[in-house]
mmCIF file of C-alpha atoms in Angstrom:
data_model
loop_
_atom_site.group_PDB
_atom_site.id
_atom_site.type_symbol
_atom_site.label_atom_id
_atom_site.label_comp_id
_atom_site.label_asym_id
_atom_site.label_seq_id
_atom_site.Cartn_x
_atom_site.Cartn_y
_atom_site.Cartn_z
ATOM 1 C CA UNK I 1052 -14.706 18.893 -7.392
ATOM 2 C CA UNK I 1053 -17.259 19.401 -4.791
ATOM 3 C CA UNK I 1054 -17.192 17.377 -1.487
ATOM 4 C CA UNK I 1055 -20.347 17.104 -0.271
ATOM 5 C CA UNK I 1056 -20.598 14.988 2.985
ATOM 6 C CA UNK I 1057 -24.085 13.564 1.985
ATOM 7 C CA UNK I 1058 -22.983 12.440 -1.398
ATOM 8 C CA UNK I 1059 -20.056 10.795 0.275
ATOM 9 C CA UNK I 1060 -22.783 8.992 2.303
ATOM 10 C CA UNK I 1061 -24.359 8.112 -0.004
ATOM 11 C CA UNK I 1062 -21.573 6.005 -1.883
ATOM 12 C CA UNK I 1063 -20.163 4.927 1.345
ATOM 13 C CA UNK I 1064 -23.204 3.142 1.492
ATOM 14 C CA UNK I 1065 -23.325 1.750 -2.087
ATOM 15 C CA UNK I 1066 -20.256 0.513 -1.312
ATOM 16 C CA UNK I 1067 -21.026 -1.312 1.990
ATOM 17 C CA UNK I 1068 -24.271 -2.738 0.521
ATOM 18 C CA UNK I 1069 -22.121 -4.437 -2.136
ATOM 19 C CA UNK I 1070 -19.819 -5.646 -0.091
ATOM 20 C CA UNK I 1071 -22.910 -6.987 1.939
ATOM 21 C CA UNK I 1072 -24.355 -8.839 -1.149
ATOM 22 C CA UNK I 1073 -21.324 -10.299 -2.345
ATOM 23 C CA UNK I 1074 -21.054 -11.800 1.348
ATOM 24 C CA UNK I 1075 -24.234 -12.607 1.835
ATOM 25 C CA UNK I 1076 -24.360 -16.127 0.309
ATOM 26 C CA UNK I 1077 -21.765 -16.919 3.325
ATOM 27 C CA UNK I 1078 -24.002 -15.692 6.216
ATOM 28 C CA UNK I 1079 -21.362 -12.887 6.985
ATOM 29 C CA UNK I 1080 -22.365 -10.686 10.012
ATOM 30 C CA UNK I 1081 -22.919 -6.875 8.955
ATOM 31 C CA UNK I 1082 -19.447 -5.579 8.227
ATOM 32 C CA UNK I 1083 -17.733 -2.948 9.897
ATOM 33 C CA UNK I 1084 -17.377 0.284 8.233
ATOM 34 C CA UNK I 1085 -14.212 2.824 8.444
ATOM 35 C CA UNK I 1086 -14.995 5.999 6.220
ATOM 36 C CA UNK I 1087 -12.382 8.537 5.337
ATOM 37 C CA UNK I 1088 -11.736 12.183 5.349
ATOM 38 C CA UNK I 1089 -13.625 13.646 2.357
ATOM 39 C CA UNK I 1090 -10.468 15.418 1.002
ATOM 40 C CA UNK I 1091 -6.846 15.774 1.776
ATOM 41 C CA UNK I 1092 -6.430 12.029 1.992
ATOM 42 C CA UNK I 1093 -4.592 10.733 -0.596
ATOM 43 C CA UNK I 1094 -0.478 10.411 0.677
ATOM 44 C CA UNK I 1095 0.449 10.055 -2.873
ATOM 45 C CA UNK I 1096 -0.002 11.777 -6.083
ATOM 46 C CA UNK I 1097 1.602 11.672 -9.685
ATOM 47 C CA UNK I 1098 1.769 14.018 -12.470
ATOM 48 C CA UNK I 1099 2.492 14.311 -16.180
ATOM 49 C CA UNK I 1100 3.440 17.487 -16.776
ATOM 50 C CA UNK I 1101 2.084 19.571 -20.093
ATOM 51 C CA UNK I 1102 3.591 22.135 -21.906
ATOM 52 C CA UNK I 1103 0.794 25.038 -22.867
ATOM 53 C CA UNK I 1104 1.747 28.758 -24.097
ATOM 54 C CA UNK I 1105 5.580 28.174 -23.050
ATOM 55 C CA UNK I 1106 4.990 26.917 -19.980
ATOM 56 C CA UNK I 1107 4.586 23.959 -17.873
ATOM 57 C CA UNK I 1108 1.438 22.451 -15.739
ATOM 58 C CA UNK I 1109 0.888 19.935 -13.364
ATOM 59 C CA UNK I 1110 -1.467 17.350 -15.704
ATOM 60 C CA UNK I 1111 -3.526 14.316 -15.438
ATOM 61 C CA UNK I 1112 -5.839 12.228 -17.850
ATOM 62 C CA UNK I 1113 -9.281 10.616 -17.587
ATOM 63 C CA UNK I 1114 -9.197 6.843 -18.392
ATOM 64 C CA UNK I 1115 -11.551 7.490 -21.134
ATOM 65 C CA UNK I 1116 -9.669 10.033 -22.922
ATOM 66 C CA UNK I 1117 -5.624 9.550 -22.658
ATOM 67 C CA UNK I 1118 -5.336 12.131 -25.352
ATOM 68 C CA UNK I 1119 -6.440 15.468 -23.475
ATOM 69 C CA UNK I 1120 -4.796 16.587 -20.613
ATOM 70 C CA UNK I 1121 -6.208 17.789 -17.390
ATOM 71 C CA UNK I 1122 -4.727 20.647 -16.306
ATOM 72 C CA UNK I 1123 -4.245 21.112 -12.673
ATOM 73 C CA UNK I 1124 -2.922 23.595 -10.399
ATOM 74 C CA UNK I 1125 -4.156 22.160 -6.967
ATOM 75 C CA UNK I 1126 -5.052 18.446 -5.989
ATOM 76 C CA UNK I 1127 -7.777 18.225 -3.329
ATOM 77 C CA UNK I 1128 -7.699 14.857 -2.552
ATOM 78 C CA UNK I 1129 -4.087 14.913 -1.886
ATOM 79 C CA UNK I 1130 -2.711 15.053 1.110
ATOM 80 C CA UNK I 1131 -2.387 19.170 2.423
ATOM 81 C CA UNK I 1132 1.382 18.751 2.511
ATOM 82 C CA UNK I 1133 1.164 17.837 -1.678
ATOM 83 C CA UNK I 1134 -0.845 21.314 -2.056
ATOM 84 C CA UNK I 1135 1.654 22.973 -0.375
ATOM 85 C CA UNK I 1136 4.396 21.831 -2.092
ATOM 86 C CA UNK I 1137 2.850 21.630 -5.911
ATOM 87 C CA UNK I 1138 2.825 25.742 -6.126
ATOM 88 C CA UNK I 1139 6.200 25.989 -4.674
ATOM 89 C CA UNK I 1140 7.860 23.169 -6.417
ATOM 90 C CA UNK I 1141 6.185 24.963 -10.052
ATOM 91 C CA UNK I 1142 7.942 28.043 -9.214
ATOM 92 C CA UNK I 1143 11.176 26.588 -8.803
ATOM 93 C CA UNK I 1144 10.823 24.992 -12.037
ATOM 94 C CA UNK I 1145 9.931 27.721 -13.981
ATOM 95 C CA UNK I 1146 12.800 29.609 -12.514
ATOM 96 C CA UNK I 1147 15.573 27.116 -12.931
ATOM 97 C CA UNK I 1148 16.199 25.602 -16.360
ATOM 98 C CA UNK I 1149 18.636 23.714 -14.500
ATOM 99 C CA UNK I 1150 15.159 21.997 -13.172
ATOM 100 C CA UNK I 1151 13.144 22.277 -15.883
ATOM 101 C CA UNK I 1152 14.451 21.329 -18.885
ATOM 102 C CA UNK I 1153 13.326 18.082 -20.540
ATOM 103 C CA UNK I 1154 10.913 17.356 -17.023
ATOM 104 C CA UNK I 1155 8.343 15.525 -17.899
ATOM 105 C CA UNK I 1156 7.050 13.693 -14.746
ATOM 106 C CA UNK I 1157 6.854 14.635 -11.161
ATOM 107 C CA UNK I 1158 5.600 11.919 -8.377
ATOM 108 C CA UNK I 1159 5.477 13.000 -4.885
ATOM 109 C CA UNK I 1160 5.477 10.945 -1.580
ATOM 110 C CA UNK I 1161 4.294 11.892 1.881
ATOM 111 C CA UNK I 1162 3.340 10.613 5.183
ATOM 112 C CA UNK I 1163 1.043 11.297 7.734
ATOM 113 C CA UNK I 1164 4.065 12.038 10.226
ATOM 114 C CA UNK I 1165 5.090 15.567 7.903
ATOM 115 C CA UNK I 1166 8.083 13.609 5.841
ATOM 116 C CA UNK I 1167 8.144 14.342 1.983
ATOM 117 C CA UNK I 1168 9.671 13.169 -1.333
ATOM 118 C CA UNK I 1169 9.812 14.270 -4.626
ATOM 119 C CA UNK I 1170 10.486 12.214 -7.238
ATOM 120 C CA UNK I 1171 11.471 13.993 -10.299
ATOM 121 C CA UNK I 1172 11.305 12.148 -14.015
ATOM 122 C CA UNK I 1173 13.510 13.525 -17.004
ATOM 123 C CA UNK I 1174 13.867 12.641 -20.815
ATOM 124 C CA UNK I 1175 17.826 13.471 -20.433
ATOM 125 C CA UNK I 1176 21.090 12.795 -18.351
ATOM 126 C CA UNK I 1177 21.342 14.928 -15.104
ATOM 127 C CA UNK I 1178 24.304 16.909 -14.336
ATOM 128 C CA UNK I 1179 26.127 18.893 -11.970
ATOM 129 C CA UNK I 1180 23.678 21.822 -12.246
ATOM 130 C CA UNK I 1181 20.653 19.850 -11.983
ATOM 131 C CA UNK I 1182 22.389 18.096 -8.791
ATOM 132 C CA UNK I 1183 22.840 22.053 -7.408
ATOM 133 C CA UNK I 1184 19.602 23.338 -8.253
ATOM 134 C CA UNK I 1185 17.993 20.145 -6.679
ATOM 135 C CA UNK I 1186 20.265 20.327 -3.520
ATOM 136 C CA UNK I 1187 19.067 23.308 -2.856
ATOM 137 C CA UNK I 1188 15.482 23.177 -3.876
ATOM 138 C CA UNK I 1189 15.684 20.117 -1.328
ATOM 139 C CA UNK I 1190 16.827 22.566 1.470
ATOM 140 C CA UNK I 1191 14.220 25.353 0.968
ATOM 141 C CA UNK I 1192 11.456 22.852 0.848
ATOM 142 C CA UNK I 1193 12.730 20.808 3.808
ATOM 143 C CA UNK I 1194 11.953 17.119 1.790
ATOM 144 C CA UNK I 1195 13.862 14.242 -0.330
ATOM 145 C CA UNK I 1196 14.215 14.769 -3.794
ATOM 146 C CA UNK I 1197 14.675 11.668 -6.380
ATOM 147 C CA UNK I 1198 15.980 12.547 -9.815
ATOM 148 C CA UNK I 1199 15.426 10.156 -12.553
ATOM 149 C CA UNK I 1200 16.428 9.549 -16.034
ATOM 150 C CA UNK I 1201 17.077 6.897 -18.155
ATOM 151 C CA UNK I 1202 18.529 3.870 -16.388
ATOM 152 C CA UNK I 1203 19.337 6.462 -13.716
ATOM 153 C CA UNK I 1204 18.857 7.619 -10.648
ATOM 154 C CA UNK I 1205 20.263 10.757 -8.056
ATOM 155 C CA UNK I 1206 19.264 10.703 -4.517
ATOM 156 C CA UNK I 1207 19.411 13.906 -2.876
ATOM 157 C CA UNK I 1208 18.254 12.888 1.022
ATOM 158 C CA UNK I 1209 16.873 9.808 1.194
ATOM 159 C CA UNK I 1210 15.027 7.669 -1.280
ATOM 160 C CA UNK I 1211 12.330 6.810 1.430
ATOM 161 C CA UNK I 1212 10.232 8.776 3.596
ATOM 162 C CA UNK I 1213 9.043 7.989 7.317
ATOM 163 C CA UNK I 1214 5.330 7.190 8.529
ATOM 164 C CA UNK I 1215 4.185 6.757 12.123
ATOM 165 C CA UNK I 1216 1.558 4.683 12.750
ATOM 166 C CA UNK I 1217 -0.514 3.665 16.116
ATOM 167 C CA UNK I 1218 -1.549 0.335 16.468
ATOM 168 C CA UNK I 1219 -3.246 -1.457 19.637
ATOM 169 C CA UNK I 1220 -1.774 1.783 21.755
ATOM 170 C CA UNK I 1221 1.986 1.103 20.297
ATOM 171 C CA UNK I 1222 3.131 4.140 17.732
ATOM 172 C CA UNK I 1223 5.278 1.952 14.911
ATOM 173 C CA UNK I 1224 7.855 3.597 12.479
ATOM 174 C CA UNK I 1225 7.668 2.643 9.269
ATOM 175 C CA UNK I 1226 10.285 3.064 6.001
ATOM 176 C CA UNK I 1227 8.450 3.949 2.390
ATOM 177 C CA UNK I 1228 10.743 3.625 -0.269
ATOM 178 C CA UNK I 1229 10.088 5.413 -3.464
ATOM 179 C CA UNK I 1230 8.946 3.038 -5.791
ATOM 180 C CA UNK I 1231 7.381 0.839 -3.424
ATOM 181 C CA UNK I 1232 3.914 0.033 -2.603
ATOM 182 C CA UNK I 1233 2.279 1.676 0.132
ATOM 183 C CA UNK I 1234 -1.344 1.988 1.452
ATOM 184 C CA UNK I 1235 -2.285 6.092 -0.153
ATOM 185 C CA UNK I 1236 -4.905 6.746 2.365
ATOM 186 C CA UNK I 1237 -2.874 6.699 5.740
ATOM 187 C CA UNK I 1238 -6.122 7.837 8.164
ATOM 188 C CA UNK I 1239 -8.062 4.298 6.613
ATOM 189 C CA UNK I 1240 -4.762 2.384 6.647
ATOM 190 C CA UNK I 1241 -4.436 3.028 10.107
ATOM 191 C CA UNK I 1242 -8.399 1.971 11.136
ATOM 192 C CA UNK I 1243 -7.431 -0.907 9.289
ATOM 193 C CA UNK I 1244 -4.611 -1.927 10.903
ATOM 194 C CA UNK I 1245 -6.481 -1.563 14.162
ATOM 195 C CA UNK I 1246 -8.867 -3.777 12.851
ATOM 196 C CA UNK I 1247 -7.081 -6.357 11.886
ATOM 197 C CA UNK I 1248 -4.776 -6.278 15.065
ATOM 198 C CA UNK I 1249 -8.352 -6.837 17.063
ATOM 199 C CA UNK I 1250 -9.293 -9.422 14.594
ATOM 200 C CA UNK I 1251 -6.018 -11.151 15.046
ATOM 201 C CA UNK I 1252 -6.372 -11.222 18.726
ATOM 202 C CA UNK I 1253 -3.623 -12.343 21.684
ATOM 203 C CA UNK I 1254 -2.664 -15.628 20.659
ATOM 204 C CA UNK I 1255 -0.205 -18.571 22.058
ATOM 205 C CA UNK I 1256 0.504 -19.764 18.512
ATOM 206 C CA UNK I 1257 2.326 -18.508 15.332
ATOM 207 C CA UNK I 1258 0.948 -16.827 12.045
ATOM 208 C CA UNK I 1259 2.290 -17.435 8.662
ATOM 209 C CA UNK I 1260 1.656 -13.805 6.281
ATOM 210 C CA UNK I 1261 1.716 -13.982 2.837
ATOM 211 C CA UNK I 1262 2.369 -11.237 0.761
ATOM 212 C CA UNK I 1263 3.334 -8.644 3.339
ATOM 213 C CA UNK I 1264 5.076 -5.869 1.936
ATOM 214 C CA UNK I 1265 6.866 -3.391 3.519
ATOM 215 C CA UNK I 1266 5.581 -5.199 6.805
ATOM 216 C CA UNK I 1267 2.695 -2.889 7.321
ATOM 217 C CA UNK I 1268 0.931 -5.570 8.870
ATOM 218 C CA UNK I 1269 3.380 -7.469 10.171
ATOM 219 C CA UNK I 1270 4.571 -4.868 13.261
ATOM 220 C CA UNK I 1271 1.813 -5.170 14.951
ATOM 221 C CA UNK I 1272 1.072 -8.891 14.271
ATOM 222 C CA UNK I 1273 4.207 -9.567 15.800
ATOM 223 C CA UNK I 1274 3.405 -8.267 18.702
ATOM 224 C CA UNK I 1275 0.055 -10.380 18.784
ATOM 225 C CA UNK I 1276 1.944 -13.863 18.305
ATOM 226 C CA UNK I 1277 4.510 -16.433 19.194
ATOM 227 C CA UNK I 1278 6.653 -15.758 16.239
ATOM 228 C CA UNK I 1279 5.785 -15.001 12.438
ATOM 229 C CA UNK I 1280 7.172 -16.413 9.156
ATOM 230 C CA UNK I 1281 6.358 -13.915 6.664
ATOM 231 C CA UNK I 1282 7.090 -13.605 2.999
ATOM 232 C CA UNK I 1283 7.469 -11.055 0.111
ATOM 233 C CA UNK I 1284 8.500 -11.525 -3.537
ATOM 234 C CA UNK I 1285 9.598 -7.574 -4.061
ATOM 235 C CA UNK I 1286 13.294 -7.268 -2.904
ATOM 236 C CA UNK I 1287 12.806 -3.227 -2.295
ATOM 237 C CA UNK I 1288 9.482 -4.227 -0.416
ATOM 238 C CA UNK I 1289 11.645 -6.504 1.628
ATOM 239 C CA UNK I 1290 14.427 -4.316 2.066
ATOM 240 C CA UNK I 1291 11.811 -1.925 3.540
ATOM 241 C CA UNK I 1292 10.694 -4.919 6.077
ATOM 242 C CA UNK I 1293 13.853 -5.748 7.061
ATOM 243 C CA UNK I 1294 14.804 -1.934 8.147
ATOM 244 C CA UNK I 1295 11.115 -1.334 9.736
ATOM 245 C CA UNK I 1296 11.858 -4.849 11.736
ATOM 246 C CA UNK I 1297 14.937 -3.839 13.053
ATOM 247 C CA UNK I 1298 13.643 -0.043 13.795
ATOM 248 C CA UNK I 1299 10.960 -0.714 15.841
ATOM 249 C CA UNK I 1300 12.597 -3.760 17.685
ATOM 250 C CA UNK I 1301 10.865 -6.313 16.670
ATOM 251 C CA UNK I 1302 12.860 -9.758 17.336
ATOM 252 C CA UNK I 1303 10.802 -12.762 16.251
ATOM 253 C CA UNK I 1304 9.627 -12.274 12.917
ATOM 254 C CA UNK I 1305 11.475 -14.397 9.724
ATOM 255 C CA UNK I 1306 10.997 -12.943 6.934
ATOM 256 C CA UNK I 1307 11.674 -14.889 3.378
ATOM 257 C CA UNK I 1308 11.623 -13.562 -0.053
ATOM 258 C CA UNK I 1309 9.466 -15.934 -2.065
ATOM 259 C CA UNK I 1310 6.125 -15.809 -3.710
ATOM 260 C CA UNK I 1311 2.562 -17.239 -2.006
ATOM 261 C CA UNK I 1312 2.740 -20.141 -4.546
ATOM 262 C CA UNK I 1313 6.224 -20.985 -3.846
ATOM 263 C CA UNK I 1314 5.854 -20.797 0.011
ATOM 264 C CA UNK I 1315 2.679 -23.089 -0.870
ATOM 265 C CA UNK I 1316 5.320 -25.765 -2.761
ATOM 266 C CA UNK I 1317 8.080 -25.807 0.172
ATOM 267 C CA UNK I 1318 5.233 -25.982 2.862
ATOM 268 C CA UNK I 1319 4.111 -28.872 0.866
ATOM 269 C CA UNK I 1320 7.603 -30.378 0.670
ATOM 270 C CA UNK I 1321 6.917 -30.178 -3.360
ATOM 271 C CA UNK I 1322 11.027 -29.114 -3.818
ATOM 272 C CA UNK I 1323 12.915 -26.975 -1.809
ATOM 273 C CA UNK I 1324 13.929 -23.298 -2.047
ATOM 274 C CA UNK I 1325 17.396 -21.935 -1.042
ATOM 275 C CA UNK I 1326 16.572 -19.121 0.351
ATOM 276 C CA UNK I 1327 14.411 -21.155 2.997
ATOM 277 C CA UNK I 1328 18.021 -22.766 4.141
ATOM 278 C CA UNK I 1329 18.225 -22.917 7.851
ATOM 279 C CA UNK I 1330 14.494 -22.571 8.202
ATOM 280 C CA UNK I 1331 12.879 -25.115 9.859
ATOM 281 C CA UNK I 1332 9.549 -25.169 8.532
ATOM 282 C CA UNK I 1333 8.420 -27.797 11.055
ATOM 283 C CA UNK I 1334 9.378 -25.808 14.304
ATOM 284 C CA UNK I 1335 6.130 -23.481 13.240
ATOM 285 C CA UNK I 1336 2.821 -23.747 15.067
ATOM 286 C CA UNK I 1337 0.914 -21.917 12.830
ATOM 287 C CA UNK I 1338 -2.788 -21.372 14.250
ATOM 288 C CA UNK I 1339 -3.577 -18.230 11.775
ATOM 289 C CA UNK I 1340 -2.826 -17.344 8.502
ATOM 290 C CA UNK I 1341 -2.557 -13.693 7.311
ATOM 291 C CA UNK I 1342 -3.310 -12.436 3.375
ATOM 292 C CA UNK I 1343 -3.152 -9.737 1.772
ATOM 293 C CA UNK I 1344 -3.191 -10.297 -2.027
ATOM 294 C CA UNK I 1345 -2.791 -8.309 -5.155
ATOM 295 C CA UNK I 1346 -6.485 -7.813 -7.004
ATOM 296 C CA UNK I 1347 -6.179 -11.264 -8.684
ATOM 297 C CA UNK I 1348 -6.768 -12.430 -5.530
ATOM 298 C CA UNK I 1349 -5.097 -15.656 -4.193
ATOM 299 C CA UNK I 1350 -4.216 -18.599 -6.889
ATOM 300 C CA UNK I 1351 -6.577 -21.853 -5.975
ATOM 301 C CA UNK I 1352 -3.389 -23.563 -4.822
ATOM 302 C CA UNK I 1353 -2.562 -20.576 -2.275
ATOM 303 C CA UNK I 1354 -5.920 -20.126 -1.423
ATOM 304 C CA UNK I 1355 -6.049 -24.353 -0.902
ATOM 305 C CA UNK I 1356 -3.193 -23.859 1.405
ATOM 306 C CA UNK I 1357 -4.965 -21.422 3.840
ATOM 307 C CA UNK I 1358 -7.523 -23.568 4.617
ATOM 308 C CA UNK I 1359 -5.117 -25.788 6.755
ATOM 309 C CA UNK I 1360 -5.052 -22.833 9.479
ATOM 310 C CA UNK I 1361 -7.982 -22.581 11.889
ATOM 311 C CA UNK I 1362 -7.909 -19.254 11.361
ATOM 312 C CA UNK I 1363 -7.854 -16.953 7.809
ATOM 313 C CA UNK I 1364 -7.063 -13.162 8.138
ATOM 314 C CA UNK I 1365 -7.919 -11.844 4.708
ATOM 315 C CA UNK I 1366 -7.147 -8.231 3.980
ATOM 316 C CA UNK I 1367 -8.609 -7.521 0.204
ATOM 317 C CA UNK I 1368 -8.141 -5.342 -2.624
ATOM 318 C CA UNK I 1369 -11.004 -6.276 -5.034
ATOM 319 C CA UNK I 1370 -13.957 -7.526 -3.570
ATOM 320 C CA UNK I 1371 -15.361 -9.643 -6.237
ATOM 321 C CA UNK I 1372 -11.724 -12.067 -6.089
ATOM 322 C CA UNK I 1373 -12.384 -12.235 -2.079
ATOM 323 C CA UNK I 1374 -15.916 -13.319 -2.612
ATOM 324 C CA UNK I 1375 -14.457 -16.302 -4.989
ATOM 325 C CA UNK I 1376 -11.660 -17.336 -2.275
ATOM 326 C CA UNK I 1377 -14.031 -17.514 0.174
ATOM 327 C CA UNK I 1378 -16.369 -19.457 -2.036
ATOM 328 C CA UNK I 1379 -13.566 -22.863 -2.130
ATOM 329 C CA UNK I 1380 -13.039 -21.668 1.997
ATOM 330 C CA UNK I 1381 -16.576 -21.627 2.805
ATOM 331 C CA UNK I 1382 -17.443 -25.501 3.425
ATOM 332 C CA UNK I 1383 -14.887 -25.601 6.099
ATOM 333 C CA UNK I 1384 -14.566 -21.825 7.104
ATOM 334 C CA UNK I 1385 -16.857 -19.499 8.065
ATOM 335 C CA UNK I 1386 -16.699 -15.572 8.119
ATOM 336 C CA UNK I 1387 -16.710 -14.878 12.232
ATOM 337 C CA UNK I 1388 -15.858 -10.327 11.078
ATOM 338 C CA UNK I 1389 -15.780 -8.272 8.675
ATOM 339 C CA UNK I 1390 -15.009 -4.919 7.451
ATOM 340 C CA UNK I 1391 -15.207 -2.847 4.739
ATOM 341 C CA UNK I 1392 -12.178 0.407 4.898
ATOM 342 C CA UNK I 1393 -12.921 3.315 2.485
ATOM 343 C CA UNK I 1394 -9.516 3.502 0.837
ATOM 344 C CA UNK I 1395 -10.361 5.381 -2.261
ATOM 345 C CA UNK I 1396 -13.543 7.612 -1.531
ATOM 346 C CA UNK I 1397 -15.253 8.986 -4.862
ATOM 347 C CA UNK I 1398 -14.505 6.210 -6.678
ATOM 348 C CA UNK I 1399 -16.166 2.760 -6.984
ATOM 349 C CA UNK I 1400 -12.974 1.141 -5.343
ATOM 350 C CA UNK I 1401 -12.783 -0.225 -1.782
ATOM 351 C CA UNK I 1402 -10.418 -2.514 0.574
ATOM 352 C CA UNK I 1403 -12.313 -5.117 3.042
ATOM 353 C CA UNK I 1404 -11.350 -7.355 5.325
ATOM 354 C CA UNK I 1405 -12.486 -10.383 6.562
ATOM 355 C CA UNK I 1406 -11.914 -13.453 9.551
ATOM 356 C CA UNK I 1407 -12.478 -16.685 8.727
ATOM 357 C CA UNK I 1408 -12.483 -19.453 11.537
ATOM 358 C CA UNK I 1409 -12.686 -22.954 11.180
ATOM 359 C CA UNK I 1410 -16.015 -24.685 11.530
#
């Protein structure tokens, strides 16, 4: 793969002139655009791994052809740490049968901080040699190693890794467990941040966040507002919130494990949740809302709900589900910023971001 900076130019600019049409029946201002690095980006990367003339290889597939593998020995768009350690963690494999045997998977985790996991998949029990072998392949390559099998799993280190972000001059620590979602381009996920942080602006109010994750956002918002109530269906994404939360110090953020849509029921009193017991919902002056939804975008009762703040932070995945949320906003909100953040360079994918204030 070549990375030619005026090719990349060229499709950053597809991209922003599509996210300008889809906007444009809204009157949005020009957006904001945050490019990426051309390679060397990409903080995650996962591998099948193929068996060809007795040995194995690092392997991926097209999504037109699941058939045919793609043999790989380096991944360019991965981060530099991944390059290093794919070569080194192939050697230890093909010297260990300990390691090797019945390995058919291989996932790897890293931040922009230097921290690094390995997650490592297997079609069989692991035992005390694996555990040995892995201990000390953990040691000589200075990360976390994650063995799986069926129904099981062996931690060797920790089963997260550490990222350190800077946000509005503040650095923030921040947990990533394996398995969890994170944001895989850590330079744009930053400028984002940043973004919306400025968008957000110093305010004397509070901000209800839907969907937020490991509480990427949610650091810095904190910092922004009165207090936040902020919600999460995954339990290991909220695990992760509740550690980064109590890391970095940050005092006056709820956080509730329930979907959008049943937040939207107890804020409309529709039946009540347990784990919303000795919340008071009322005590909340929410002034802004903050989203940041899967691809489907947010349901029409979710997205109904929003429109009772004066001010909508939307964060988005796909661009065509943002354009139809903003279409039942738009006749009593109007886009004040946006952005559009490069997440996935050479492809057609892209993350945007938009303000919404009240008319």
């Amino acid at each position: 793969m070549t990375f030619d900076s005026q090719a990349y130019a060229v499709q950053l600019e597809e991209k922003v002139t599509r996210l300008r049409d889809l906007l444009a029946p809204f009157d949005a201002p020009e957006p904001a655009v945050f490019d990426s690095p051309l390679k060397n980006f990409r903080l995650r990367a996962e591998f099948r791994l193929w068996r060809e003339a007795g040995e194995r290889h690092y392997a991926m597939f097209s999504q037109e052809d699941k058939r045919t593998p793609i043999l790989i020995e380096e991944f360019p768009i991965a981060s530099l740490r991944i390059n290093q350690l794919m070569p080194q963690l192939k050697a230890a494999w093909q010297a260990s049968a300990a390691l090797s045997h019945k390995l058919f998977q291989v996932e790897f985790l890293t931040t922009l901080a230097g921290d690094a996991m390995i997650t490592l998949c297997y079609h069989r029990p692991l035992d005390e040699h694996w555990h040995t072998a892995a201990s000390k392949l953990a040691a000589d390559l200075n990360v976390s190693i994650i063995g799986r099998s069926k129904g099981k799993r062996e931690v060797i280190g920790h089963d997260y890794v550490v990222e350190k972000l800077e946000v509005g001059g503040r650095t923030f620590s921040y947990r990533q467990p394996e398995g969890a979602f994170t944001q895989p381009n850590g330079t744009v996920n930053q400028k984002m941040l940043n973004w919306a942080y400025n968008a957000l602006g110093d305010r004397q109010d509070d901000l209800l966040e839907l969907y937020c994750g490991n509480g990427n956002f949610t650091l810095p918002f904190a910092t922004r507002v009165r207090k936040v109530l902020a919600t999460e269906i995954s339990k290991t994404s909220v695990n992760a919130a509740l550690s980064n939360l109590s890391e970095n110090a940050v005092g006056n953020v709820t956080l509730v494990r329930l979907s959008a849509e049943e937040l939207t029921e107890a804020l409309n009193e529709v039946r009540p949740f347990r784990r919303l017991h000795g919340i008071d919902l009322k005590s909340y002056e929410f002034g802004s809302v903050f989203v940041d939804p899967p691809r489907a975008g947010m349901d029409p009762d979710t997205c109904e709900l929003t429109r009772r703040f004066d001010n909508i932070l939307y964060i988005s995945c796909n661009p065509q589900t943002l354009a139809a949320n903003i279409a039942q906003l738009h006749d009593t909100h109007r886009i004040t910023q946006c952005a559009m953040f490069d997440q996935f360079p050479w492809t057609h994918h892209m993350e945007s971001g938009v303000l919404l204030t009240r008319r």
